[in-house]
């Protein structure tokens, strides 16, 4: 199983009276999402299932991928890492488009078996692969950590 965590790209600051979930991507965020989407399309297995938070900025980020995706409320702002991991249940390859601190907390669970707030840059991915089971639980190895600024655009067109 592969699990790819993609933090939404840069979003506008929240305005007075606006819901956090209604924030949209900035121009920089759209560039980040486009660049990462090009890289992901070149590397994702054909059977990848894409799940996104219902928040507008994650929906916009996922849309840049140009692949079908499902909206899953278990990835919404404020949800627990355990709720998000339940969304993955049994999928062979899954790309989760979500938020901090939940994504960083998932990383802590996968790498250190504890919920911790690992930093995840806006628009970045963390790609994990399972390496088997220990004590009935899947164990994971970290394959890639990549931010949009790390990508050379000419290599993935």
C-alpha positions as a Python dict, from the first residue, in 0.01 Angstrom:
ca = {
    (1, 'X'): (0, 0, 0),
    (2, 'X'): (115, 353, -81),
    (3, 'X'): (-16, 652, 110),
    (4, 'X'): (57, 1000, -23),
    (5, 'X'): (-25, 1301, 192),
    (6, 'X'): (-63, 1631, 2),
    (7, 'X'): (-112, 1950, 198),
    (8, 'X'): (-327, 2204, 16),
    (9, 'X'): (-134, 2479, -158),
    (10, 'X'): (-110, 2834, -27),
    (11, 'X'): (-450, 2989, 45),
    (12, 'X'): (-568, 3342, 104),
    (13, 'X'): (-576, 3473, 458),
    (14, 'X'): (-912, 3444, 624),
    (15, 'X'): (-1126, 3756, 596),
    (16, 'X'): (-1360, 3888, 861),
    (17, 'X'): (-1683, 3691, 858),
    (18, 'X'): (-1542, 3424, 624),
    (19, 'X'): (-1541, 3055, 714),
    (20, 'X'): (-1196, 2896, 718),
    (21, 'X'): (-1326, 2624, 488),
    (22, 'X'): (-1418, 2886, 223),
    (23, 'X'): (-1064, 3019, 170),
    (24, 'X'): (-935, 2988, -188),
    (25, 'X'): (-586, 2942, -330),
    (26, 'X'): (-367, 3243, -396),
    (27, 'X'): (-190, 3288, -732),
    (28, 'X'): (118, 3135, -569),
    (29, 'X'): (-96, 2848, -440),
    (30, 'X'): (-228, 2777, -790),
    (31, 'X'): (130, 2765, -920),
    (32, 'X'): (228, 2529, -635),
    (33, 'X'): (-68, 2301, -703),
    (34, 'X'): (-1, 2293, -1077),
    (35, 'X'): (367, 2213, -1033),
    (36, 'X'): (302, 1934, -779),
    (37, 'X'): (15, 1795, -988),
    (38, 'X'): (245, 1762, -1291),
    (39, 'X'): (497, 1572, -1080),
    (40, 'X'): (230, 1350, -922),
    (41, 'X'): (70, 1260, -1257),
    (42, 'X'): (411, 1145, -1377),
    (43, 'X'): (461, 924, -1069),
    (44, 'X'): (124, 803, -936),
    (45, 'X'): (23, 444, -1005),
    (46, 'X'): (-284, 410, -1229),
    (47, 'X'): (-492, 266, -944),
    (48, 'X'): (-448, 567, -712),
    (49, 'X'): (-760, 679, -527),
    (50, 'X'): (-765, 1051, -452),
    (51, 'X'): (-956, 1179, -148),
    (52, 'X'): (-986, 1546, -54),
    (53, 'X'): (-1115, 1747, 237),
    (54, 'X'): (-1439, 1935, 169),
    (55, 'X'): (-1261, 2270, 224),
    (56, 'X'): (-1245, 2483, -89),
    (57, 'X'): (-863, 2516, -91),
    (58, 'X'): (-815, 2138, -83),
    (59, 'X'): (-1075, 2092, -356),
    (60, 'X'): (-891, 2347, -570),
    (61, 'X'): (-557, 2177, -501),
    (62, 'X'): (-698, 1835, -596),
    (63, 'X'): (-857, 1974, -912),
    (64, 'X'): (-514, 2069, -1046),
    (65, 'X'): (-432, 1698, -1060),
    (66, 'X'): (-683, 1650, -1340),
    (67, 'X'): (-792, 1312, -1200),
    (68, 'X'): (-1121, 1211, -1042),
    (69, 'X'): (-1130, 1257, -667),
    (70, 'X'): (-1379, 1203, -391),
    (71, 'X'): (-1460, 1447, -113),
    (72, 'X'): (-1435, 1285, 230),
    (73, 'X'): (-1554, 1461, 545),
    (74, 'X'): (-1306, 1255, 751),
    (75, 'X'): (-1037, 1482, 601),
    (76, 'X'): (-1216, 1806, 698),
    (77, 'X'): (-1056, 2080, 905),
    (78, 'X'): (-1032, 1972, 1267),
    (79, 'X'): (-1072, 1598, 1208),
    (80, 'X'): (-840, 1355, 1384),
    (81, 'X'): (-560, 1164, 1212),
    (82, 'X'): (-740, 841, 1304),
    (83, 'X'): (-1052, 956, 1119),
    (84, 'X'): (-844, 1039, 812),
    (85, 'X'): (-669, 701, 820),
    (86, 'X'): (-1007, 525, 833),
    (87, 'X'): (-1081, 684, 493),
    (88, 'X'): (-784, 494, 348),
    (89, 'X'): (-904, 154, 474),
    (90, 'X'): (-795, -120, 236),
    (91, 'X'): (-701, 99, -62),
    (92, 'X'): (-390, -7, -250),
    (93, 'X'): (-272, 347, -328),
    (94, 'X'): (-431, 656, -179),
    (95, 'X'): (-357, 1027, -212),
    (96, 'X'): (-506, 1235, 70),
    (97, 'X'): (-538, 1610, 8),
    (98, 'X'): (-575, 1773, 346),
    (99, 'X'): (-471, 2016, 618),
    (100, 'X'): (-235, 2079, 900),
    (101, 'X'): (-211, 1979, 1178),
    (102, 'X'): (-387, 1654, 1078),
    (103, 'X'): (-137, 1560, 804),
    (104, 'X'): (157, 1621, 1038),
    (105, 'X'): (-15, 1409, 1303),
    (106, 'X'): (-60, 1124, 1053),
    (107, 'X'): (312, 1148, 974),
    (108, 'X'): (390, 1120, 1346),
    (109, 'X'): (174, 809, 1374),
    (110, 'X'): (336, 647, 1070),
    (111, 'X'): (696, 730, 1160),
    (112, 'X'): (696, 732, 1539),
    (113, 'X'): (371, 555, 1635),
    (114, 'X'): (253, 865, 1818),
    (115, 'X'): (48, 1170, 1735),
    (116, 'X'): (289, 1461, 1698),
    (117, 'X'): (268, 1783, 1499),
    (118, 'X'): (519, 1726, 1220),
    (119, 'X'): (558, 2030, 993),
    (120, 'X'): (427, 1998, 636),
    (121, 'X'): (488, 2281, 389),
    (122, 'X'): (195, 2420, 192),
    (123, 'X'): (164, 2230, -136),
    (124, 'X'): (410, 1957, -29),
    (125, 'X'): (370, 1581, -39),
    (126, 'X'): (490, 1305, 191),
    (127, 'X'): (483, 960, 21),
    (128, 'X'): (479, 646, 235),
    (129, 'X'): (482, 276, 140),
    (130, 'X'): (385, -8, 367),
    (131, 'X'): (660, -257, 436),
    (132, 'X'): (448, -526, 596),
    (133, 'X'): (287, -580, 930),
    (134, 'X'): (418, -591, 1285),
    (135, 'X'): (185, -704, 1560),
    (136, 'X'): (-108, -695, 1319),
    (137, 'X'): (-48, -331, 1223),
    (138, 'X'): (84, -200, 892),
    (139, 'X'): (428, -44, 914),
    (140, 'X'): (539, 228, 674),
    (141, 'X'): (858, 361, 524),
    (142, 'X'): (891, 719, 403),
    (143, 'X'): (983, 732, 33),
    (144, 'X'): (959, 1098, -63),
    (145, 'X'): (913, 1441, 88),
    (146, 'X'): (876, 1699, -186),
    (147, 'X'): (766, 2061, -198),
    (148, 'X'): (664, 2248, -510),
    (149, 'X'): (978, 2462, -500),
    (150, 'X'): (1191, 2144, -518),
    (151, 'X'): (1046, 2050, -858),
    (152, 'X'): (1210, 2146, -1184),
    (153, 'X'): (907, 2220, -1407),
    (154, 'X'): (1078, 2124, -1734),
    (155, 'X'): (1128, 1765, -1612),
    (156, 'X'): (760, 1683, -1572),
    (157, 'X'): (578, 1831, -1871),
}
